[in-house]
Amino acid sequence: MDKYIIEGGAPLYGSVRVQSAKNAVLPLLAASVLTEERVIIRRCPRICDVLHMTEILGELGCKTRFEGDALVIDGADAANHEIPAALAKEMRSSVFLLGSVVARFGKARIAYPGGCDIGLRPVDLHLKGLRRLNVRVEEEGGYINCASDRLKGAEIVLDCPSVGATENIMLASVKGEGTTVLRNAAKEPEIRDLQDFLNRMGAKVRGAGTGTVRIEGVRALHGVEYTPMPDRIEAGTFLIAAAMCGGEIAVEGASAENLAALIDKLREISCKIAVKDDKIYIKSDGERRSLRLIETMPYPGFPTDLQAPATALACICEGSAVIVENLFETRFKHVPELIRMGADVVVRGRAAFVRGVPALHGADVAAGDLRGGAALTLAAISAEGRSTVTDLSHIDRGYSGFEYKLAALGAKIRRIRV
Ligand code: EPZ
């Protein structure tokens, strides 16, 4: 077990380059099963979710290896359609493989997926979409069994714009017979990245990002070399870090367009933000007016994955703020730990009522999930005094070199093995 030792209070200066987006890379890895040819993912982050996904691909018979920062996947020998429970339970994105595995082999068997404990996280929309594409789906004993003699295009309307269901349906239908029209699809930038990736493999997908995605089935897909989009959530995490600690940093390799909702909020509390090419500059002199209200929404609304870091920021803003988490049922596990650092927060259902304090103080806290762990780390580097953060495995799932990047910006943080 590792832990962070943090001496809070240092302002942040310098620049940080963001990794490729975890939530883009994971569906791209699922898509690599759709071809027998070589797939190369450049600038692939070595985060635990990616490493777990390569283990799952290995179980299917794919060969994966890193060559520098590129992940090489050879799927020619893939022949197994079953994803073992031990691996499926490790993370949510194993469910994306249903679509690509059933498209490749005509069948798929996977245990109910795991992932961050942030809510019920049903997969009913994934299964509804697959059934509409002529897939027989049976759920028994904690497993999902899929089979189809021929995937057929269909008109599908999602009850809610689920990111994963959108991606699963795209993956299942790209080699189907005929055209699929998917309405009320998620508009997240990662969906556009998946569309670009699939089209570079020879697919015919259009409309990603608009809410209606059209997939015209093709006979086969070929290999591809691809550099995924930057991680907008990692970029947002560093912008919030600067807002909390004060100072002036540049977040490089990020798209400001993908972070418009957060940037608007940071300007509202009086951070100075400028954008030039793929760099986002933020300057904070320590003044933090009230955040007032944050409501997480599907893209382009405020991203749920930045709710925890934003809640930590709200704790040291002037006045009070209400943070409403509309997407997941239990995504406030970081709040009790923030309270131990001196935060004044009350949670009722999906809303956190925050009253700002001048500063948090150090404490020994534990990460409860990926983004909550990042939030607690930001709270600790901005707090007065010494903190420790444990259960870093949550953070390692989605942030590569998190402590190194923060230390390079001036945070007094180090990781020790206990
Ligand atoms: C993806 O999860 C991301 N994960 C999550 O990031 C992100 O928080 C989420 O999208 C929302 O943006 C990956 O991309 C690997 P959803 P996903 O399906 O696909 C309901 C992180 O921290 N729903 O869009 O699981 C669901 O209950 C992670 O990086 C159904 O009702 O999210 C939730 O309320 C956490 N039925 C809402 O949709 C379904 O079949 C959004 O879920 C599917 C979802």
Short mmCIF file of C-alpha atoms and ligand atoms in Angstrom, two decimals:
data_model
loop_
_atom_site.label_atom_id
_atom_site.label_comp_id
_atom_site.label_asym_id
_atom_site.label_seq_id
_atom_site.Cartn_x
_atom_site.Cartn_y
_atom_site.Cartn_z
CA MET A 1 0.00 0.00 0.00
CA ASP A 2 1.29 3.48 -0.86
CA LYS A 3 0.30 6.84 0.54
CA TYR A 4 0.87 10.50 -0.19
CA ILE A 5 2.63 12.70 2.38
CA ILE A 6 1.66 16.31 1.71
CA GLU A 7 2.71 19.65 3.22
CA GLY A 8 -0.05 21.97 2.03
CA GLY A 9 -0.04 25.66 1.19
CA ALA A 10 2.41 26.00 -1.71
CA PRO A 11 1.20 27.96 -4.75
CA LEU A 12 1.58 26.25 -8.15
CA TYR A 13 3.77 27.53 -11.00
CA GLY A 14 4.91 26.06 -14.31
CA SER A 15 3.31 23.89 -16.97
CA VAL A 16 1.89 20.38 -17.13
CA ARG A 17 1.11 18.27 -20.19
CA VAL A 18 -2.04 16.13 -19.94
CA GLN A 19 -2.22 12.48 -20.80
CA SER A 20 -4.45 10.93 -23.47
CA ALA A 21 -8.00 10.61 -22.23
CA LYS A 22 -8.70 7.52 -20.13
CA ASN A 23 -12.35 7.59 -21.23
CA ALA A 24 -11.32 7.75 -24.88
CA VAL A 25 -8.59 5.09 -24.73
CA LEU A 26 -10.78 2.47 -23.04
CA PRO A 27 -13.45 2.31 -25.79
CA LEU A 28 -10.66 2.46 -28.43
CA LEU A 29 -9.15 -0.66 -26.85
CA ALA A 30 -12.55 -2.36 -27.04
CA ALA A 31 -12.77 -1.30 -30.70
CA SER A 32 -9.40 -2.94 -31.46
CA VAL A 33 -11.14 -6.35 -31.14
CA LEU A 34 -13.11 -5.54 -34.31
CA THR A 35 -10.13 -6.17 -36.60
CA GLU A 36 -7.59 -8.95 -36.99
CA GLU A 37 -5.01 -6.39 -38.09
CA ARG A 38 -2.57 -4.44 -35.88
CA VAL A 39 -3.83 -1.46 -33.90
CA ILE A 40 -1.43 1.10 -32.38
CA ILE A 41 -2.59 3.60 -29.75
CA ARG A 42 0.00 6.35 -29.47
CA ARG A 43 0.60 8.32 -26.23
CA CYS A 44 -1.30 5.61 -24.36
CA PRO A 45 -1.36 6.33 -20.59
CA ARG A 46 -0.08 3.48 -18.39
CA ILE A 47 -2.94 3.85 -15.93
CA CYS A 48 -4.42 0.84 -14.15
CA ASP A 49 -7.69 0.85 -16.11
CA VAL A 50 -5.70 0.63 -19.36
CA LEU A 51 -3.50 -2.14 -17.98
CA HIS A 52 -6.59 -4.05 -16.83
CA MET A 53 -8.10 -3.63 -20.28
CA THR A 54 -4.97 -5.10 -21.87
CA GLU A 55 -5.31 -8.08 -19.52
CA ILE A 56 -8.88 -8.58 -20.70
CA LEU A 57 -7.78 -8.31 -24.35
CA GLY A 58 -5.15 -10.93 -23.54
CA GLU A 59 -7.87 -13.26 -22.21
CA LEU A 60 -9.65 -12.89 -25.56
CA GLY A 61 -6.45 -13.96 -27.32
CA CYS A 62 -5.15 -10.54 -28.39
CA LYS A 63 -1.42 -9.85 -27.98
CA THR A 64 -0.65 -6.46 -26.45
CA ARG A 65 2.63 -4.73 -25.67
CA PHE A 66 3.94 -1.24 -25.04
CA GLU A 67 6.56 0.13 -27.43
CA GLY A 68 7.63 3.35 -25.70
CA ASP A 69 4.42 5.24 -25.08
CA ALA A 70 2.53 3.40 -27.82
CA LEU A 71 0.34 0.39 -27.06
CA VAL A 72 0.42 -2.23 -29.83
CA ILE A 73 -2.52 -4.67 -30.12
CA ASP A 74 -2.45 -7.70 -32.42
CA GLY A 75 -5.86 -9.30 -32.53
CA ALA A 76 -5.30 -11.90 -35.26
CA ASP A 77 -5.34 -14.84 -32.83
CA ALA A 78 -8.26 -13.66 -30.72
CA ALA A 79 -10.75 -16.52 -30.37
CA ASN A 80 -12.20 -16.42 -26.84
CA HIS A 81 -15.54 -14.67 -26.36
CA GLU A 82 -15.64 -14.89 -22.55
CA ILE A 83 -14.37 -12.21 -20.17
CA PRO A 84 -13.51 -13.67 -16.76
CA ALA A 85 -15.42 -12.32 -13.77
CA ALA A 86 -12.27 -11.39 -11.86
CA LEU A 87 -11.29 -8.98 -14.63
CA ALA A 88 -14.77 -7.80 -15.58
CA LYS A 89 -15.45 -6.76 -12.00
CA GLU A 90 -12.32 -4.58 -11.93
CA MET A 91 -13.81 -1.84 -14.04
CA ARG A 92 -16.85 -0.46 -15.74
CA SER A 93 -15.41 -0.25 -19.24
CA SER A 94 -15.26 -4.05 -19.55
CA VAL A 95 -18.93 -3.74 -20.55
CA PHE A 96 -17.94 -1.91 -23.78
CA LEU A 97 -16.44 -5.19 -24.90
CA LEU A 98 -19.91 -6.76 -25.21
CA GLY A 99 -20.52 -4.87 -28.44
CA SER A 100 -17.15 -5.48 -30.04
CA VAL A 101 -16.82 -9.12 -28.92
CA VAL A 102 -20.27 -10.10 -30.17
CA ALA A 103 -19.51 -8.23 -33.43
CA ARG A 104 -16.26 -10.20 -33.79
CA PHE A 105 -17.29 -13.68 -32.65
CA GLY A 106 -21.10 -13.71 -32.83
CA LYS A 107 -21.23 -14.29 -29.07
CA ALA A 108 -19.98 -12.80 -25.80
CA ARG A 109 -20.10 -13.72 -22.13
CA ILE A 110 -19.19 -11.26 -19.40
CA ALA A 111 -19.79 -10.96 -15.68
CA TYR A 112 -21.59 -7.82 -14.56
CA PRO A 113 -18.97 -5.02 -14.72
CA GLY A 114 -17.36 -3.33 -11.74
CA GLY A 115 -15.79 0.10 -11.56
CA CYS A 116 -15.98 3.05 -9.19
CA ASP A 117 -18.65 2.65 -6.51
CA ILE A 118 -20.44 5.86 -7.42
CA GLY A 119 -23.92 4.52 -7.98
CA LEU A 120 -26.10 1.71 -9.31
CA ARG A 121 -24.56 1.94 -12.79
CA PRO A 122 -27.10 -0.25 -14.59
CA VAL A 123 -26.42 -1.58 -18.09
CA ASP A 124 -30.05 -1.83 -19.22
CA LEU A 125 -29.53 0.66 -22.06
CA HIS A 126 -26.50 -1.28 -23.32
CA LEU A 127 -28.57 -4.49 -23.41
CA LYS A 128 -31.62 -2.78 -24.95
CA GLY A 129 -29.41 -1.49 -27.76
CA LEU A 130 -27.83 -4.88 -28.38
CA ARG A 131 -31.24 -6.58 -28.50
CA ARG A 132 -32.38 -4.03 -31.09
CA LEU A 133 -29.33 -5.00 -33.16
CA ASN A 134 -30.55 -8.64 -33.32
CA VAL A 135 -28.50 -9.88 -30.37
CA ARG A 136 -30.03 -12.45 -28.04
CA VAL A 137 -29.19 -11.31 -24.50
CA GLU A 138 -29.66 -13.47 -21.41
CA GLU A 139 -28.72 -12.48 -17.90
CA GLU A 140 -28.14 -15.32 -15.47
CA GLY A 141 -26.04 -15.92 -12.38
CA GLY A 142 -24.36 -12.54 -12.58
CA TYR A 143 -23.33 -13.08 -16.18
CA ILE A 144 -24.53 -11.49 -19.40
CA ASN A 145 -24.62 -13.90 -22.37
CA CYS A 146 -24.95 -12.45 -25.88
CA ALA A 147 -25.32 -14.27 -29.19
CA SER A 148 -26.22 -13.22 -32.73
CA ASP A 149 -26.12 -14.97 -36.09
CA ARG A 150 -26.10 -11.60 -37.81
CA LEU A 151 -26.02 -8.12 -36.32
CA LYS A 152 -28.60 -5.99 -38.08
CA GLY A 153 -28.90 -2.19 -38.14
CA ALA A 154 -31.81 -0.63 -36.25
CA GLU A 155 -33.36 2.63 -35.10
CA ILE A 156 -32.52 3.03 -31.39
CA VAL A 157 -33.48 5.78 -28.96
CA LEU A 158 -31.62 5.87 -25.64
CA ASP A 159 -33.73 6.71 -22.57
CA CYS A 160 -30.81 8.79 -21.34
CA PRO A 161 -27.63 9.90 -23.17
CA SER A 162 -25.45 7.15 -21.68
CA VAL A 163 -21.79 7.39 -22.74
CA GLY A 164 -21.13 3.67 -22.42
CA ALA A 165 -24.36 2.57 -24.10
CA THR A 166 -23.65 4.95 -27.01
CA GLU A 167 -20.17 3.48 -27.40
CA ASN A 168 -21.34 -0.12 -27.05
CA ILE A 169 -23.99 0.32 -29.74
CA MET A 170 -21.48 2.00 -32.07
CA LEU A 171 -19.06 -0.90 -31.57
CA ALA A 172 -21.73 -3.56 -32.11
CA SER A 173 -23.18 -1.99 -35.25
CA VAL A 174 -20.14 -0.88 -37.30
CA LYS A 175 -19.97 -4.28 -39.05
CA GLY A 176 -23.71 -4.98 -38.90
CA GLU A 177 -26.03 -5.42 -41.87
CA GLY A 178 -27.58 -2.12 -42.86
CA THR A 179 -27.68 1.21 -41.06
CA THR A 180 -28.17 2.02 -37.39
CA VAL A 181 -29.55 5.37 -36.28
CA LEU A 182 -28.91 6.05 -32.61
CA ARG A 183 -30.87 8.94 -31.09
CA ASN A 184 -30.43 10.68 -27.75
CA ALA A 185 -26.83 9.51 -27.98
CA ALA A 186 -24.21 10.92 -25.60
CA LYS A 187 -22.38 13.99 -27.01
CA GLU A 188 -19.17 13.68 -24.99
CA PRO A 189 -15.95 14.44 -26.92
CA GLU A 190 -14.84 10.85 -26.30
CA ILE A 191 -17.71 9.72 -28.56
CA ARG A 192 -16.29 11.85 -31.39
CA ASP A 193 -12.87 10.32 -30.74
CA LEU A 194 -14.34 6.82 -31.05
CA GLN A 195 -16.09 7.82 -34.30
CA ASP A 196 -12.80 9.15 -35.73
CA PHE A 197 -10.97 6.00 -34.68
CA LEU A 198 -13.59 3.66 -36.18
CA ASN A 199 -13.68 5.65 -39.44
CA ARG A 200 -9.90 5.44 -39.65
CA MET A 201 -10.42 1.65 -39.45
CA GLY A 202 -12.78 1.82 -42.44
CA ALA A 203 -16.11 2.22 -40.66
CA LYS A 204 -18.82 4.65 -41.74
CA VAL A 205 -19.96 6.53 -38.66
CA ARG A 206 -21.26 10.12 -38.60
CA GLY A 207 -22.95 12.50 -36.23
CA ALA A 208 -20.99 11.81 -33.04
CA GLY A 209 -21.32 14.84 -30.77
CA THR A 210 -24.69 15.88 -32.21
CA GLY A 211 -26.95 13.51 -30.27
CA THR A 212 -27.82 11.41 -33.34
CA VAL A 213 -25.19 8.94 -34.54
CA ARG A 214 -25.57 7.14 -37.87
CA ILE A 215 -23.61 3.93 -38.43
CA GLU A 216 -23.61 2.33 -41.88
CA GLY A 217 -22.43 -1.27 -41.50
CA VAL A 218 -19.32 -2.32 -43.45
CA ARG A 219 -17.96 -5.79 -44.12
CA ALA A 220 -14.60 -5.50 -42.40
CA LEU A 221 -12.35 -3.08 -40.53
CA HIS A 222 -8.58 -2.75 -40.95
CA GLY A 223 -5.80 -1.82 -38.55
CA VAL A 224 -5.00 1.76 -37.54
CA GLU A 225 -2.40 3.95 -35.77
CA TYR A 226 -4.10 6.59 -33.68
CA THR A 227 -3.38 9.27 -31.06
CA PRO A 228 -6.37 9.67 -28.72
CA MET A 229 -7.74 13.05 -27.61
CA PRO A 230 -6.30 14.69 -24.47
CA ASP A 231 -7.82 13.94 -21.09
CA ARG A 232 -10.22 16.80 -20.39
CA ILE A 233 -10.85 15.55 -16.85
CA GLU A 234 -7.16 15.44 -15.97
CA ALA A 235 -6.79 18.92 -17.50
CA GLY A 236 -9.73 20.17 -15.44
CA THR A 237 -8.28 18.62 -12.31
CA PHE A 238 -5.07 20.66 -12.73
CA LEU A 239 -6.99 23.87 -13.45
CA ILE A 240 -8.92 23.37 -10.20
CA ALA A 241 -5.65 22.62 -8.39
CA ALA A 242 -4.32 26.03 -9.44
CA ALA A 243 -7.57 27.73 -8.40
CA MET A 244 -7.27 26.12 -4.96
CA CYS A 245 -3.53 26.66 -4.36
CA GLY A 246 -3.10 29.99 -6.09
CA GLY A 247 -0.27 30.70 -8.55
CA GLU A 248 -0.07 30.54 -12.34
CA ILE A 249 0.15 27.40 -14.48
CA ALA A 250 -0.26 26.32 -18.10
CA VAL A 251 -2.12 23.11 -18.86
CA GLU A 252 -0.71 21.88 -22.18
CA GLY A 253 -2.25 19.58 -24.77
CA ALA A 254 -5.77 20.34 -23.57
CA SER A 255 -8.83 21.52 -25.46
CA ALA A 256 -10.50 24.55 -23.84
CA GLU A 257 -13.64 23.85 -25.88
CA ASN A 258 -14.06 20.52 -24.05
CA LEU A 259 -13.81 22.34 -20.70
CA ALA A 260 -16.06 25.33 -21.38
CA ALA A 261 -18.38 24.62 -18.43
CA LEU A 262 -15.50 24.44 -15.93
CA ILE A 263 -13.64 27.44 -17.38
CA ASP A 264 -16.80 29.52 -17.08
CA LYS A 265 -17.08 28.61 -13.37
CA LEU A 266 -13.40 29.34 -12.69
CA ARG A 267 -13.75 32.78 -14.27
CA GLU A 268 -16.86 33.33 -12.16
CA ILE A 269 -14.85 32.88 -8.94
CA SER A 270 -12.27 35.37 -10.36
CA CYS A 271 -9.55 33.12 -11.80
CA LYS A 272 -7.84 34.66 -14.82
CA ILE A 273 -7.89 32.22 -17.73
CA ALA A 274 -6.41 32.60 -21.21
CA VAL A 275 -6.32 30.09 -24.06
CA LYS A 276 -3.67 29.89 -26.79
CA ASP A 277 -3.65 26.93 -29.18
CA ASP A 278 -3.65 23.79 -27.02
CA LYS A 279 -2.59 25.58 -23.84
CA ILE A 280 -4.89 26.80 -21.10
CA TYR A 281 -3.31 29.41 -18.79
CA ILE A 282 -4.80 29.97 -15.35
CA LYS A 283 -3.76 32.56 -12.77
CA SER A 284 -5.21 32.76 -9.29
CA ASP A 285 -4.17 35.36 -6.71
CA GLY A 286 -6.05 33.56 -3.97
CA GLU A 287 -9.32 35.47 -4.31
CA ARG A 288 -12.15 32.93 -4.74
CA ARG A 289 -15.63 34.37 -5.01
CA SER A 290 -18.57 31.99 -4.42
CA LEU A 291 -19.12 29.12 -6.88
CA ARG A 292 -22.88 29.50 -6.07
CA LEU A 293 -24.28 26.54 -8.02
CA ILE A 294 -22.82 23.57 -9.89
CA GLU A 295 -25.16 21.00 -11.50
CA THR A 296 -23.54 18.03 -13.21
CA MET A 297 -25.04 17.31 -16.62
CA PRO A 298 -24.29 15.25 -19.72
CA TYR A 299 -21.89 17.04 -22.09
CA PRO A 300 -21.63 19.98 -22.72
CA GLY A 301 -22.91 20.58 -19.19
CA PHE A 302 -20.64 20.51 -16.13
CA PRO A 303 -18.92 17.09 -16.14
CA THR A 304 -19.75 14.72 -13.29
CA ASP A 305 -16.11 13.59 -13.29
CA LEU A 306 -15.07 17.08 -12.09
CA GLN A 307 -17.77 17.29 -9.42
CA ALA A 308 -15.53 16.01 -6.62
CA PRO A 309 -12.62 18.39 -7.38
CA ALA A 310 -15.12 21.26 -7.76
CA THR A 311 -16.69 20.38 -4.39
CA ALA A 312 -13.23 20.60 -2.80
CA LEU A 313 -12.76 24.00 -4.45
CA ALA A 314 -16.15 25.20 -3.21
CA CYS A 315 -15.05 24.42 0.36
CA ILE A 316 -12.51 27.28 0.25
CA CYS A 317 -14.49 29.76 -1.83
CA GLU A 318 -16.28 32.77 -0.31
CA GLY A 319 -19.94 32.43 0.62
CA SER A 320 -21.89 29.24 0.03
CA ALA A 321 -22.48 26.92 -2.91
CA VAL A 322 -24.80 24.07 -3.87
CA ILE A 323 -23.34 21.15 -5.79
CA VAL A 324 -25.96 18.92 -7.45
CA GLU A 325 -24.86 15.50 -8.75
CA ASN A 326 -27.48 14.56 -11.34
CA LEU A 327 -25.78 11.57 -12.93
CA PHE A 328 -24.75 9.21 -10.13
CA GLU A 329 -26.46 8.28 -6.87
CA THR A 330 -23.51 8.11 -4.47
CA ARG A 331 -20.77 10.37 -5.75
CA PHE A 332 -20.13 12.34 -2.52
CA LYS A 333 -17.85 9.87 -0.72
CA HIS A 334 -15.14 12.56 -0.61
CA VAL A 335 -17.32 14.85 1.55
CA PRO A 336 -16.80 13.15 4.97
CA GLU A 337 -13.04 13.28 4.35
CA LEU A 338 -13.22 16.97 3.38
CA ILE A 339 -15.13 17.62 6.62
CA ARG A 340 -12.23 16.04 8.52
CA MET A 341 -10.07 18.72 6.88
CA GLY A 342 -12.32 21.46 8.26
CA ALA A 343 -14.82 21.79 5.40
CA ASP A 344 -18.38 22.87 6.17
CA VAL A 345 -20.59 20.65 3.96
CA VAL A 346 -23.97 19.00 4.38
CA VAL A 347 -25.13 16.35 1.89
CA ARG A 348 -28.81 15.70 1.32
CA GLY A 349 -29.52 13.17 -1.44
CA ARG A 350 -27.96 14.40 -4.66
CA ALA A 351 -27.04 17.84 -3.32
CA ALA A 352 -24.07 19.03 -1.26
CA PHE A 353 -24.56 22.35 0.56
CA VAL A 354 -21.16 23.98 1.06
CA ARG A 355 -20.28 26.97 3.22
CA GLY A 356 -16.84 28.28 2.34
CA VAL A 357 -14.07 28.50 4.96
CA PRO A 358 -10.85 30.56 4.58
CA ALA A 359 -8.69 27.43 4.45
CA LEU A 360 -8.77 23.69 5.13
CA HIS A 361 -6.31 22.12 7.55
CA GLY A 362 -4.27 18.96 7.02
CA ALA A 363 -5.65 15.52 7.99
CA ASP A 364 -5.16 11.83 7.29
CA VAL A 365 -7.73 10.97 4.59
CA ALA A 366 -8.54 8.00 2.34
CA ALA A 367 -9.58 8.00 -1.31
CA GLY A 368 -12.95 6.30 -1.86
CA ASP A 369 -13.04 6.46 -5.66
CA LEU A 370 -11.02 7.82 -8.56
CA ARG A 371 -12.17 11.43 -8.76
CA GLY A 372 -12.84 11.71 -5.02
CA GLY A 373 -9.24 10.68 -4.43
CA ALA A 374 -8.04 13.41 -6.78
CA ALA A 375 -10.27 15.92 -4.96
CA LEU A 376 -8.81 15.00 -1.56
CA THR A 377 -5.29 15.37 -2.95
CA LEU A 378 -6.11 18.86 -4.22
CA ALA A 379 -7.62 19.72 -0.84
CA ALA A 380 -4.46 18.52 0.92
CA ILE A 381 -1.98 20.43 -1.27
CA SER A 382 -4.00 23.63 -0.72
CA ALA A 383 -4.64 23.08 3.03
CA GLU A 384 -2.60 24.49 5.92
CA GLY A 385 -0.40 21.79 7.41
CA ARG A 386 0.37 18.14 6.83
CA SER A 387 -1.90 15.51 5.29
CA THR A 388 -1.68 11.92 4.18
CA VAL A 389 -3.85 10.35 1.46
CA THR A 390 -4.23 6.56 1.36
CA ASP A 391 -5.95 4.05 -0.96
CA LEU A 392 -4.08 5.52 -3.91
CA SER A 393 -5.11 2.58 -6.13
CA HIS A 394 -8.28 4.55 -6.89
CA ILE A 395 -6.21 7.48 -8.20
CA ASP A 396 -3.86 5.20 -10.13
CA ARG A 397 -6.84 3.97 -12.17
CA GLY A 398 -7.14 7.27 -14.01
CA TYR A 399 -4.19 9.60 -13.44
CA SER A 400 -0.69 8.72 -14.66
CA GLY A 401 2.08 10.23 -12.50
CA PHE A 402 -0.37 12.41 -10.59
CA GLU A 403 1.99 13.15 -7.69
CA TYR A 404 4.95 13.79 -10.02
CA LYS A 405 2.98 16.28 -12.06
CA LEU A 406 1.75 18.12 -8.95
CA ALA A 407 5.25 18.15 -7.42
CA ALA A 408 6.68 19.52 -10.67
CA LEU A 409 4.24 22.44 -10.28
CA GLY A 410 5.54 23.14 -6.77
CA ALA A 411 3.20 21.09 -4.57
CA LYS A 412 4.96 19.54 -1.58
CA ILE A 413 3.77 15.98 -2.21
CA ARG A 414 5.61 12.68 -2.15
CA ARG A 415 4.51 9.05 -2.41
CA ILE A 416 5.85 6.48 0.04
CA ARG A 417 5.35 2.74 0.33
CA VAL A 418 4.00 1.58 3.69
C1 EPZ B 1 -18.71 7.02 -18.49
O1 EPZ B 1 -19.28 6.09 -17.59
C2 EPZ B 1 -17.34 7.36 -17.89
N1 EPZ B 1 -16.51 6.14 -17.84
C3 EPZ B 1 -17.51 7.92 -16.48
O2 EPZ B 1 -16.22 8.29 -16.02
C4 EPZ B 1 -18.38 9.18 -16.57
O3 EPZ B 1 -18.62 9.66 -15.26
C5 EPZ B 1 -19.72 8.84 -17.25
O4 EPZ B 1 -19.48 8.23 -18.53
C6 EPZ B 1 -20.58 10.08 -17.45
O5 EPZ B 1 -19.88 11.02 -18.21
C7 EPZ B 1 -15.90 5.72 -18.97
O6 EPZ B 1 -16.03 6.31 -20.02
C8 EPZ B 1 -15.05 4.49 -18.83
P1 EPZ B 1 -23.14 6.66 -18.38
P2 EPZ B 1 -20.66 5.32 -18.00
O7 EPZ B 1 -23.57 5.36 -18.99
O8 EPZ B 1 -20.62 5.01 -19.44
C9 EPZ B 1 -27.30 5.85 -16.36
C10 EPZ B 1 -14.45 8.43 -14.47
O9 EPZ B 1 -14.35 8.91 -13.33
N2 EPZ B 1 -27.33 4.60 -17.16
O10 EPZ B 1 -23.10 7.87 -19.23
O11 EPZ B 1 -20.86 4.23 -17.03
C11 EPZ B 1 -26.30 5.73 -15.21
O12 EPZ B 1 -26.91 5.14 -14.10
C12 EPZ B 1 -15.68 7.63 -14.84
O13 EPZ B 1 -13.59 8.56 -15.38
C13 EPZ B 1 -28.48 3.85 -17.15
O14 EPZ B 1 -29.48 4.17 -16.50
O15 EPZ B 1 -21.71 6.47 -17.71
C14 EPZ B 1 -25.93 7.15 -14.93
O16 EPZ B 1 -26.92 7.72 -14.08
C15 EPZ B 1 -16.68 7.51 -13.70
N3 EPZ B 1 -28.51 2.68 -17.87
C16 EPZ B 1 -26.04 7.84 -16.29
O17 EPZ B 1 -26.75 6.93 -17.14
C17 EPZ B 1 -27.43 2.27 -18.62
O18 EPZ B 1 -27.51 1.21 -19.28
C18 EPZ B 1 -24.69 8.14 -16.91
O19 EPZ B 1 -24.03 6.91 -17.08
C19 EPZ B 1 -26.26 3.06 -18.60
C20 EPZ B 1 -26.24 4.23 -17.86
#
